[in-house]
Amino acid sequence: MSGISRGLLNKNTSARERLSFLGAGCWQHHVPAVCDEINSRGEFLTAYAGEPYEDKGRFQALFEYESMMGELLNMDVVNVPTYDGFQAASTALLMAARITGRSEALICGTIGGDKLSKMCDYIQAHLKPVLLAYAPDSGLLDLADLNSKISGDTAAVFFENPSYLGFLETQAAEISSLAHEHGALCVVYVDPISLGVINPPAEYGGDIVCGDIQPLGIHLWYGGGHGGFIATRDDPAFVLEFPSRLFGVSSTVVEGEYGFGDVAYERTSFAPARRGKEWVGTASALWGITAGVYLALMGPQGMQEIGEGLLQRTAYAIHKLRQVPGVKIPFNGIHFKDFVVDFNEAGQTVASIHQELLAKGIFGGKDLSGEFPSLGQCALYAVTEIHRQADIDRLADTLQEVLR
Amino acid sequence: MKAVAPKPSPRRFHQASWDEPVIFELSQPGARGVLVPPVEPGIAQAVGDVSARLPESLRRVTPPALPEMSQIHVLRHYARLSQENLGVDLNIDIGPGHLHHEIQPQGQRPAGAHRLRWRICIPCRTNRRCRVSWR
């Protein structure tokens, strides 16, 4: 059995064995050894449905995760992780629907196809999703289109910062003001590893903030390393609409001792399920503990430095690829990790270029030709802190060879 | 009537209790758990300080108030918290198999596998020493 499964696994090539520029929501970041050490411990790894009396450690670790995420996001309330960022985004929109009593969600048009599909599946019984146009030269949300589509039916305006296509949404404050003028909520999806250097949405009008914790000390795990977060201010109108578990701290009968446990448990489907807000399950608590370890290791200084370095490496990769004949970078502006590479003038499809890169030991980015047909032959490339200058130079040199 | 076998006496187990502070209380100004290597001079020279070019509305001014800790203190804190936890490895939890637990062979490590470049799907949310995984 072991031999068979090893044989199946060996058919694959890991991103560790090649030079990979794949991102698109699942990035190859450096994982500090302590993250793996802690989430490998049997006490955490195999914990399941314990209660605070024998699983105090898990309750405390997740309370601390929520608190550290709260500091990163400048928000008061953060949930125990949902399955993934897609789930968090879907639930954030349903929370907005319940809070406003409205029936429509306006969603930025540059959102990724997989996320949009999952969100539509999840929200369609309560919310009609409407996509917003974007500017062709920058990818930024088209404010005129937003103005024409927003109405008294709009529960939420949803956008991403950084966007799925990597650029930063610089009109964030204008978008949230417009949402608030119409009584809608502003829901923002963020990459948490950007927040040491980029302002958290709470500072530009975000009401519900969501995202995925995979960048915080979690490997790729073939898409299994995800966990979703949702954050709001400490306003009962918002807090009581979370379906997720929220862990809080309390005093106990022992003087000076901390206790940890569920807050407003009746919201969850663990209480009488018919009265629960949506559904809650065992989800990805192990990754929540891991992300907490990561934030404690990095501290304020580490998060700032890694954010600055990611901005610089992305800018450098864009700078280098711009010099390759036949390659264009369609969206201007500052990017974070991901960026679109345009091969329309190269005379070859993304698929054939990537096949040649593969033969030279490089995983090209994600082919966008199916997901964004209007962009033609474009691909989404990503760099992280694991990429050295020589790696980025090798990509540029190899592309030049391939496109010659 | 057959005598009922005496009930086995409970184990004299006692869980660790570390009286562990909340992580923010362990913060020491200036302590670092991981040092982030700066970009190479070639990158810095080519692109400069990109964060300085962020529009004001997107630039974070106040750093997040995360704890500042050395690596060994982070490790000890979480290792102690793990000792205040009971997993299936140590005792009976409510029904593994009650929901979707699965047994997974040891030694397989898809940690470096990107979902967009992986031909065979092995659903796994856990890591190399995994035996029981969440689904």
Coordinates of C-alpha atoms in Angstrom, one line a residue:
Chain A
M1 CA 0.0 0.0 0.0
S2 CA 2.8 2.3 1.0
G3 CA 4.7 1.5 -2.2
I4 CA 1.6 2.1 -4.4
S5 CA 0.8 5.5 -2.9
R6 CA 4.5 6.5 -3.0
G7 CA 4.5 5.5 -6.7
L8 CA 1.4 7.7 -7.3
L9 CA 3.0 10.7 -5.5
N10 CA 6.2 10.3 -7.3
K11 CA 4.5 11.0 -10.6
N12 CA 4.2 14.6 -9.4
T13 CA 6.9 17.2 -9.3
S14 CA 7.0 19.4 -6.3
A15 CA 7.6 23.2 -6.4
R16 CA 10.6 22.5 -4.2
E17 CA 12.3 20.6 -7.0
R18 CA 11.9 23.3 -9.6
L19 CA 11.9 27.1 -9.8
S20 CA 8.2 27.9 -9.4
F21 CA 6.4 31.2 -10.1
L22 CA 3.0 29.9 -9.3
G23 CA 0.9 31.9 -6.8
A24 CA -2.7 32.8 -7.6
G25 CA -3.9 32.4 -4.0
C26 CA -1.5 29.7 -2.8
W27 CA 2.1 30.9 -2.4
Q28 CA 5.4 29.2 -1.7
H29 CA 6.6 31.2 1.3
H30 CA 9.3 30.4 3.7
V31 CA 7.9 28.4 6.6
P32 CA 9.9 28.8 9.9
A33 CA 10.8 25.5 11.4
V34 CA 8.9 26.2 14.7
C35 CA 5.6 26.4 12.7
D36 CA 6.1 22.8 11.5
E37 CA 7.4 21.7 15.0
I38 CA 4.3 23.0 16.8
N39 CA 1.7 21.7 14.3
S40 CA 3.3 18.3 14.2
R41 CA 2.9 17.8 17.9
G42 CA 0.4 14.9 18.4
E43 CA -1.5 16.8 21.2
F44 CA -2.5 19.5 18.6
L45 CA -2.3 17.5 15.4
T46 CA -4.8 14.8 16.6
A47 CA -7.0 17.0 18.8
Y48 CA -10.6 17.0 17.7
A49 CA -13.6 17.9 19.7
G50 CA -12.3 18.6 23.2
E51 CA -13.6 21.2 25.6
P52 CA -11.8 23.8 27.6
Y53 CA -11.3 21.6 30.6
E54 CA -8.9 19.1 28.8
D55 CA -8.0 21.2 25.7
K56 CA -7.1 24.5 27.4
G57 CA -3.9 24.7 25.3
R58 CA -5.8 24.7 22.0
F59 CA -8.4 27.3 23.3
Q60 CA -5.6 29.5 24.5
A61 CA -3.5 29.1 21.3
L62 CA -6.6 30.0 19.1
F63 CA -7.6 32.9 21.4
E64 CA -4.0 34.2 20.9
Y65 CA -4.2 33.6 17.1
E66 CA -7.4 35.7 17.0
S67 CA -5.8 38.4 19.1
M68 CA -2.7 38.6 16.9
M69 CA -4.7 38.7 13.7
G70 CA -6.8 41.5 15.4
E71 CA -3.6 43.5 15.8
L72 CA -2.5 42.8 12.2
L73 CA -5.9 43.8 10.9
N74 CA -6.7 46.6 13.4
M75 CA -10.0 44.9 14.1
D76 CA -11.5 43.8 17.4
V77 CA -13.0 40.5 16.5
V78 CA -11.5 37.6 14.5
N79 CA -12.9 34.1 14.2
V80 CA -11.4 30.7 14.6
P81 CA -10.5 29.8 11.0
T82 CA -13.1 28.7 8.5
Y83 CA -12.1 26.1 5.8
D84 CA -10.4 28.6 3.6
G85 CA -10.4 32.2 2.3
F86 CA -13.1 31.4 -0.3
Q87 CA -15.4 30.3 2.5
A88 CA -14.5 33.3 4.6
A89 CA -15.3 35.6 1.7
S90 CA -18.6 33.9 1.1
T91 CA -19.6 34.0 4.7
A92 CA -18.5 37.7 5.0
L93 CA -21.0 38.5 2.2
L94 CA -23.8 36.5 3.9
M95 CA -23.1 38.4 7.1
A96 CA -23.5 41.6 5.2
A97 CA -26.8 40.3 3.7
R98 CA -28.1 39.5 7.2
I99 CA -26.9 42.8 8.7
T100 CA -28.3 45.0 6.0
G101 CA -31.3 42.9 5.0
R102 CA -30.4 43.5 1.4
S103 CA -30.2 41.2 -1.6
E104 CA -27.3 42.1 -3.9
A105 CA -23.4 41.9 -3.7
L106 CA -21.3 44.0 -6.0
I107 CA -18.0 42.1 -6.7
C108 CA -14.8 43.4 -8.3
G109 CA -14.4 42.1 -11.8
T110 CA -10.8 41.0 -11.4
I111 CA -11.7 38.3 -8.9
G112 CA -10.3 34.8 -9.6
G113 CA -12.6 32.3 -11.3
D114 CA -12.3 29.6 -8.6
K115 CA -13.1 32.0 -5.8
L116 CA -16.0 33.6 -7.6
S117 CA -17.5 30.2 -8.4
K118 CA -17.3 29.1 -4.8
M119 CA -18.8 32.4 -3.6
C120 CA -21.6 32.2 -6.0
D121 CA -22.5 28.7 -5.0
Y122 CA -22.5 29.7 -1.4
I123 CA -24.4 33.0 -1.5
Q124 CA -26.8 32.6 -4.4
A125 CA -29.8 31.6 -2.2
H126 CA -29.6 34.9 -0.4
L127 CA -27.6 37.3 -2.6
K128 CA -27.4 38.1 -6.3
P129 CA -23.7 38.5 -7.3
V130 CA -23.0 41.4 -9.8
L131 CA -19.6 41.8 -11.3
L132 CA -18.1 45.3 -11.6
A133 CA -16.0 46.5 -14.6
Y134 CA -12.3 47.4 -14.2
A135 CA -10.0 49.8 -16.0
P136 CA -8.0 48.0 -18.7
D137 CA -4.7 49.8 -18.1
S138 CA -4.6 49.5 -14.3
G139 CA -7.1 46.8 -13.3
L140 CA -8.6 49.3 -10.8
L141 CA -12.3 49.1 -10.1
D142 CA -14.4 51.2 -12.5
L143 CA -15.9 53.8 -10.1
A144 CA -18.4 55.0 -12.8
D145 CA -19.7 51.4 -13.1
L146 CA -19.9 51.0 -9.4
N147 CA -21.9 54.3 -9.2
S148 CA -24.3 53.1 -11.8
K149 CA -24.9 49.6 -10.2
I150 CA -25.0 50.5 -6.5
S151 CA -28.5 50.9 -5.1
G152 CA -30.7 50.4 -2.1
D153 CA -30.5 46.7 -2.8
T154 CA -26.7 46.5 -2.4
A155 CA -25.8 44.6 0.8
A156 CA -22.0 44.8 0.2
V157 CA -19.3 46.1 -2.2
F158 CA -16.6 43.4 -2.3
F159 CA -13.0 44.0 -3.5
E160 CA -9.6 42.6 -2.9
N161 CA -6.4 44.4 -1.8
P162 CA -4.0 43.2 -3.3
S163 CA -6.2 42.0 -6.1
Y164 CA -6.2 38.5 -7.5
L165 CA -4.1 39.9 -10.4
G166 CA -1.6 41.4 -7.9
F167 CA -2.1 45.1 -8.2
L168 CA -3.1 47.2 -5.2
E169 CA -6.5 48.8 -5.3
T170 CA -5.6 52.5 -4.7
Q171 CA -9.2 53.7 -4.7
A172 CA -10.0 51.7 -1.6
A173 CA -11.2 54.7 0.4
E174 CA -13.4 56.0 -2.4
I175 CA -15.0 52.6 -2.9
S176 CA -15.8 52.3 0.8
S177 CA -17.2 55.8 1.0
L178 CA -19.4 55.1 -2.0
A179 CA -20.7 51.9 -0.3
H180 CA -21.4 53.7 2.9
E181 CA -23.3 56.6 1.2
H182 CA -25.7 53.9 -0.1
G183 CA -26.0 52.1 3.2
A184 CA -24.0 49.1 2.0
L185 CA -21.1 47.5 3.8
C186 CA -17.6 47.4 2.5
V187 CA -16.1 43.9 2.5
V188 CA -12.4 43.6 1.7
Y189 CA -10.3 40.5 1.0
V190 CA -6.7 40.9 2.0
D191 CA -3.4 39.0 2.0
P192 CA -2.4 39.0 5.6
I193 CA 1.3 38.9 4.9
S194 CA 1.0 42.3 3.2
L195 CA -0.2 44.0 6.4
G196 CA 3.1 44.9 8.0
V197 CA 3.5 47.5 5.3
I198 CA 0.1 48.0 3.7
N199 CA -2.7 49.7 5.6
P200 CA -5.3 47.2 6.8
P201 CA -8.8 47.8 5.4
A202 CA -10.1 49.0 8.8
E203 CA -8.1 52.2 8.1
Y204 CA -9.9 52.9 4.8
G205 CA -13.4 52.0 5.6
G206 CA -13.6 48.2 5.5
D207 CA -16.5 46.9 7.6
I208 CA -15.8 43.2 7.2
V209 CA -12.4 42.0 6.4
C210 CA -11.6 38.5 5.2
G211 CA -8.8 36.4 3.6
D212 CA -6.7 33.3 3.8
I213 CA -4.0 32.5 6.3
Q214 CA -1.9 30.2 4.0
P215 CA 0.9 32.8 3.6
L216 CA 1.4 32.8 7.4
G217 CA 3.7 29.8 8.0
I218 CA 1.8 27.1 6.0
H219 CA 3.2 25.1 3.2
L220 CA 1.4 24.6 -0.2
W221 CA 0.1 21.1 0.7
Y222 CA -1.5 20.8 -2.7
G223 CA -4.1 23.4 -1.8
G224 CA -4.7 21.9 1.6
G225 CA -2.9 24.5 3.6
H226 CA -5.7 27.0 3.7
G227 CA -7.7 28.6 6.5
G228 CA -10.1 31.6 6.3
F229 CA -10.4 34.6 8.6
I230 CA -13.2 37.0 9.1
A231 CA -12.8 40.2 11.1
T232 CA -15.1 43.0 12.3
R233 CA -15.3 45.7 14.9
D234 CA -16.8 44.9 18.3
D235 CA -20.3 45.8 17.4
P236 CA -23.0 43.4 18.4
A237 CA -24.8 43.9 15.1
F238 CA -21.7 42.4 13.4
V239 CA -20.4 40.0 16.0
L240 CA -23.7 38.2 16.4
E241 CA -23.8 37.4 12.6
F242 CA -20.5 35.4 12.7
P243 CA -21.4 31.7 12.2
S244 CA -17.8 30.8 13.3
R245 CA -16.5 30.0 16.8
L246 CA -15.1 33.0 18.6
F247 CA -12.8 32.2 21.6
G248 CA -12.6 34.7 24.5
V249 CA -10.6 35.0 27.7
S250 CA -12.1 35.0 31.2
S251 CA -11.2 34.8 34.9
T252 CA -11.8 31.4 36.7
V253 CA -12.5 30.4 40.3
V254 CA -8.7 30.3 40.8
E255 CA -7.4 33.8 41.6
G256 CA -5.2 35.1 38.7
E257 CA -5.9 32.1 36.4
Y258 CA -7.1 32.6 32.8
G259 CA -9.8 30.5 31.2
F260 CA -10.7 30.4 27.5
G261 CA -13.9 29.5 25.9
D262 CA -16.6 30.2 23.3
V263 CA -18.2 33.6 23.1
A264 CA -21.9 33.9 22.1
Y265 CA -22.1 30.1 21.4
E266 CA -25.8 30.3 20.5
R267 CA -24.9 31.8 17.2
T268 CA -23.2 28.7 16.1
S269 CA -24.7 25.5 14.6
F270 CA -23.3 23.6 17.6
A271 CA -26.1 25.1 19.6
P272 CA -29.6 24.3 18.3
A273 CA -28.6 24.0 14.6
R274 CA -31.9 25.4 13.2
R275 CA -31.1 28.7 14.9
G276 CA -27.4 28.8 14.0
K277 CA -26.0 31.3 11.6
E278 CA -25.0 29.2 8.6
W279 CA -22.8 26.3 9.7
V280 CA -19.6 25.7 11.7
G281 CA -17.4 22.6 11.7
T282 CA -14.0 21.4 12.8
A283 CA -12.5 23.4 9.9
S284 CA -8.8 24.3 10.0
A285 CA -8.0 25.1 13.7
L286 CA -4.5 23.5 13.3
W287 CA -3.6 26.1 10.7
G288 CA -4.9 28.9 13.0
I289 CA -2.5 27.7 15.7
T290 CA 0.3 27.7 13.0
A291 CA -0.5 31.2 11.8
G292 CA -0.3 32.4 15.4
V293 CA 3.1 30.8 15.8
Y294 CA 4.2 32.6 12.6
L295 CA 3.0 36.0 13.7
A296 CA 4.7 35.6 17.1
L297 CA 8.0 34.6 15.4
M298 CA 7.8 37.5 13.0
G299 CA 6.7 40.3 15.3
P300 CA 6.0 43.8 14.1
Q301 CA 9.4 44.3 12.7
G302 CA 9.4 41.0 10.8
M303 CA 6.0 41.6 9.2
Q304 CA 7.1 45.1 8.1
E305 CA 10.4 43.8 6.6
I306 CA 8.8 40.8 4.8
G307 CA 6.2 43.1 3.3
E308 CA 8.8 45.6 2.1
G309 CA 10.9 42.8 0.6
L310 CA 7.9 41.3 -1.2
L311 CA 7.0 44.7 -2.7
Q312 CA 10.7 45.1 -3.9
R313 CA 11.0 41.5 -5.3
T314 CA 7.7 41.9 -7.2
A315 CA 8.8 45.3 -8.6
Y316 CA 12.1 43.8 -9.6
A317 CA 10.5 40.8 -11.4
I318 CA 8.2 43.2 -13.3
H319 CA 11.2 45.4 -14.2
K320 CA 13.2 42.4 -15.5
L321 CA 10.3 40.8 -17.5
R322 CA 9.4 44.2 -19.1
Q323 CA 12.8 44.0 -20.8
V324 CA 12.1 40.7 -22.4
P325 CA 11.1 41.2 -26.1
G326 CA 7.6 40.0 -26.7
V327 CA 6.6 40.3 -23.1
K328 CA 4.4 43.1 -21.7
I329 CA 3.1 43.8 -18.2
P330 CA -0.4 45.1 -18.9
F331 CA -1.3 46.6 -15.5
N332 CA 0.7 49.6 -14.2
G333 CA 0.8 50.5 -10.5
I334 CA 2.4 48.8 -7.5
H335 CA 1.9 45.0 -7.3
F336 CA 2.3 42.6 -4.3
K337 CA 3.6 39.1 -5.2
D338 CA 1.4 38.4 -8.2
F339 CA 1.5 40.2 -11.5
V340 CA 0.0 39.6 -15.0
V341 CA 2.5 38.8 -17.8
D342 CA 1.1 39.4 -21.3
F343 CA 2.4 37.1 -24.1
N344 CA 0.0 38.3 -26.8
E345 CA 2.8 39.8 -28.9
A346 CA 5.1 36.8 -28.5
G347 CA 3.4 34.8 -31.2
Q348 CA 3.0 31.7 -28.9
T349 CA 0.3 30.5 -26.5
V350 CA 0.9 30.6 -22.8
A351 CA 0.5 26.8 -22.8
S352 CA 3.4 26.3 -25.3
I353 CA 5.7 28.9 -23.5
H354 CA 5.1 27.2 -20.2
Q355 CA 5.8 23.8 -21.7
E356 CA 9.2 25.0 -22.8
L357 CA 9.8 26.6 -19.4
L358 CA 8.9 23.3 -17.8
A359 CA 11.5 21.5 -19.9
K360 CA 14.1 24.0 -18.5
G361 CA 13.1 23.3 -14.9
I362 CA 10.8 26.3 -14.4
F363 CA 7.1 26.4 -13.4
G364 CA 5.6 29.4 -15.2
G365 CA 2.7 31.2 -13.7
K366 CA -1.0 30.4 -13.9
D367 CA -2.4 30.5 -17.5
L368 CA -5.2 33.1 -17.5
S369 CA -6.4 32.5 -21.1
G370 CA -9.3 30.5 -19.9
E371 CA -10.1 32.5 -16.8
F372 CA -9.8 36.0 -18.4
P373 CA -10.4 35.4 -22.1
S374 CA -10.5 39.2 -22.7
L375 CA -6.8 39.4 -21.8
G376 CA -5.9 36.9 -24.5
Q377 CA -2.6 35.0 -23.9
C378 CA -1.8 36.2 -20.4
A379 CA -0.4 34.5 -17.3
L380 CA -0.3 35.3 -13.6
Y381 CA 3.2 35.0 -12.2
A382 CA 4.2 35.3 -8.5
V383 CA 7.4 35.9 -6.5
T384 CA 7.9 35.6 -2.8
E385 CA 10.8 36.0 -0.3
I386 CA 12.1 32.5 -1.4
H387 CA 13.1 34.0 -4.8
R388 CA 16.6 35.3 -5.0
Q389 CA 17.7 37.9 -7.6
A390 CA 19.4 35.1 -9.5
D391 CA 16.1 33.1 -9.7
I392 CA 14.2 36.1 -11.1
D393 CA 17.1 36.8 -13.6
R394 CA 17.0 33.1 -14.6
L395 CA 13.3 33.4 -15.4
A396 CA 13.9 36.5 -17.5
D397 CA 16.8 34.9 -19.3
T398 CA 15.0 31.7 -20.0
L399 CA 11.9 33.5 -21.3
Q400 CA 14.1 35.5 -23.6
E401 CA 15.5 32.2 -24.9
V402 CA 12.1 30.6 -25.3
L403 CA 10.6 33.6 -27.1
R404 CA 13.6 34.1 -29.4
Chain B
M1 CA -25.0 -15.7 39.3
K2 CA -21.7 -14.8 37.7
A3 CA -19.7 -12.2 39.5
V4 CA -19.2 -9.0 37.6
A5 CA -15.5 -8.2 37.1
P6 CA -14.3 -5.3 39.2
K7 CA -14.2 -2.0 37.3
P8 CA -10.6 -1.1 36.5
S9 CA -9.4 1.8 38.6
P10 CA -8.9 5.0 36.7
R11 CA -5.4 5.9 35.7
R12 CA -3.6 8.4 37.9
F13 CA -3.1 10.8 34.9
H14 CA -2.6 14.4 35.6
Q15 CA -2.3 16.9 32.7
A16 CA 0.4 19.5 32.7
S17 CA -0.6 22.9 34.0
W18 CA 1.9 25.5 33.1
D19 CA 0.1 28.6 34.3
E20 CA 1.2 29.9 30.9
P21 CA 0.8 33.7 30.3
V22 CA -1.1 35.0 27.4
I23 CA 1.5 35.5 24.6
F24 CA 1.4 39.3 24.6
E25 CA 2.6 39.2 28.2
L26 CA 5.8 37.4 27.0
S27 CA 6.8 40.3 24.7
Q28 CA 10.2 41.8 25.2
P29 CA 10.8 45.0 23.2
G30 CA 13.4 44.3 20.4
A31 CA 13.3 40.5 20.6
R32 CA 13.1 38.7 17.2
G33 CA 12.0 35.2 16.4
V34 CA 13.0 35.2 12.8
L35 CA 15.3 37.5 11.0
V36 CA 14.0 38.4 7.5
P37 CA 16.9 38.6 5.0
P38 CA 16.9 41.9 3.1
V39 CA 16.7 41.9 -0.7
E40 CA 20.1 41.7 -2.6
P41 CA 21.7 45.0 -3.4
G42 CA 21.0 44.4 -7.1
I43 CA 17.2 44.4 -6.4
A44 CA 17.4 47.4 -4.1
Q45 CA 19.4 49.3 -6.6
A46 CA 17.0 48.5 -9.5
V47 CA 13.7 49.3 -7.7
G48 CA 14.6 51.4 -4.6
D49 CA 12.2 51.6 -1.7
V50 CA 8.9 50.5 -3.2
S51 CA 6.9 50.9 0.1
A52 CA 7.8 54.6 0.1
R53 CA 5.9 54.9 -3.2
L54 CA 2.7 53.5 -1.8
P55 CA -0.1 56.0 -1.8
E56 CA -0.6 57.5 1.6
S57 CA -3.9 55.9 2.1
L58 CA -2.4 52.4 1.6
R59 CA 0.8 52.9 3.7
R60 CA 0.7 51.4 7.1
V61 CA 2.0 54.0 9.6
T62 CA 1.7 52.2 13.0
P63 CA 3.2 48.7 13.0
P64 CA 0.9 45.9 14.2
A65 CA 1.2 45.5 18.0
L66 CA 2.3 41.8 17.7
P67 CA 4.4 40.3 20.5
E68 CA 8.2 40.6 20.2
M69 CA 9.8 37.3 21.1
S70 CA 12.9 35.2 20.6
Q71 CA 12.4 31.8 18.8
I72 CA 13.0 29.7 21.9
H73 CA 10.4 31.6 23.8
V74 CA 7.8 31.1 21.1
L75 CA 8.7 27.4 20.9
R76 CA 8.4 26.9 24.6
H77 CA 5.1 28.8 24.9
Y78 CA 3.4 26.7 22.2
A79 CA 5.1 23.4 23.3
R80 CA 3.6 24.1 26.8
L81 CA 0.2 24.9 25.4
S82 CA 0.3 21.6 23.5
Q83 CA 0.9 19.8 26.8
E84 CA -2.3 21.3 28.0
N85 CA -4.2 19.5 25.2
L86 CA -5.4 15.9 24.7
G87 CA -5.4 14.6 21.2
V88 CA -6.4 11.2 19.8
D89 CA -2.7 10.2 20.1
L90 CA -3.1 10.3 23.9
N91 CA -6.6 9.4 24.7
I92 CA -10.1 8.8 23.4
D93 CA -11.6 11.9 21.8
I94 CA -15.2 11.9 20.7
G95 CA -15.5 9.5 17.9
P96 CA -12.8 9.8 15.3
G97 CA -14.8 8.6 12.3
H98 CA -17.8 10.4 13.8
L99 CA -17.1 13.1 11.1
H100 CA -14.5 12.7 8.4
H101 CA -11.3 11.6 9.9
E102 CA -9.1 9.6 7.7
I103 CA -6.0 7.5 8.2
Q104 CA -3.1 8.5 6.1
P105 CA 0.1 6.6 5.7
Q106 CA 3.2 8.2 7.2
G107 CA 6.1 9.5 5.2
Q108 CA 4.3 11.2 2.3
R109 CA 5.0 14.8 2.0
P110 CA 3.1 16.9 -0.5
A111 CA 4.2 20.1 1.4
G112 CA 5.9 21.6 -1.7
A113 CA 3.1 20.7 -4.1
H114 CA 1.3 23.6 -5.7
R115 CA -2.3 22.8 -6.5
L116 CA -1.9 24.1 -10.0
R117 CA 0.9 21.8 -10.8
W118 CA -0.1 18.4 -9.3
R119 CA -1.6 15.6 -11.3
I120 CA -2.9 13.4 -8.6
C121 CA -5.0 14.8 -5.8
I122 CA -4.2 13.6 -2.4
P123 CA -6.4 15.6 -0.1
C124 CA -4.4 16.4 2.9
R125 CA -4.6 19.3 5.3
T126 CA -1.8 18.1 7.5
N127 CA 1.9 17.4 7.3
R128 CA 4.7 14.8 7.1
R129 CA 4.1 13.0 10.4
C130 CA 0.4 13.0 9.9
R131 CA -1.6 10.0 10.9
V132 CA -5.1 11.4 11.3
S133 CA -6.2 14.4 9.3
W134 CA -9.0 16.8 9.4
R135 CA -11.3 17.0 6.3

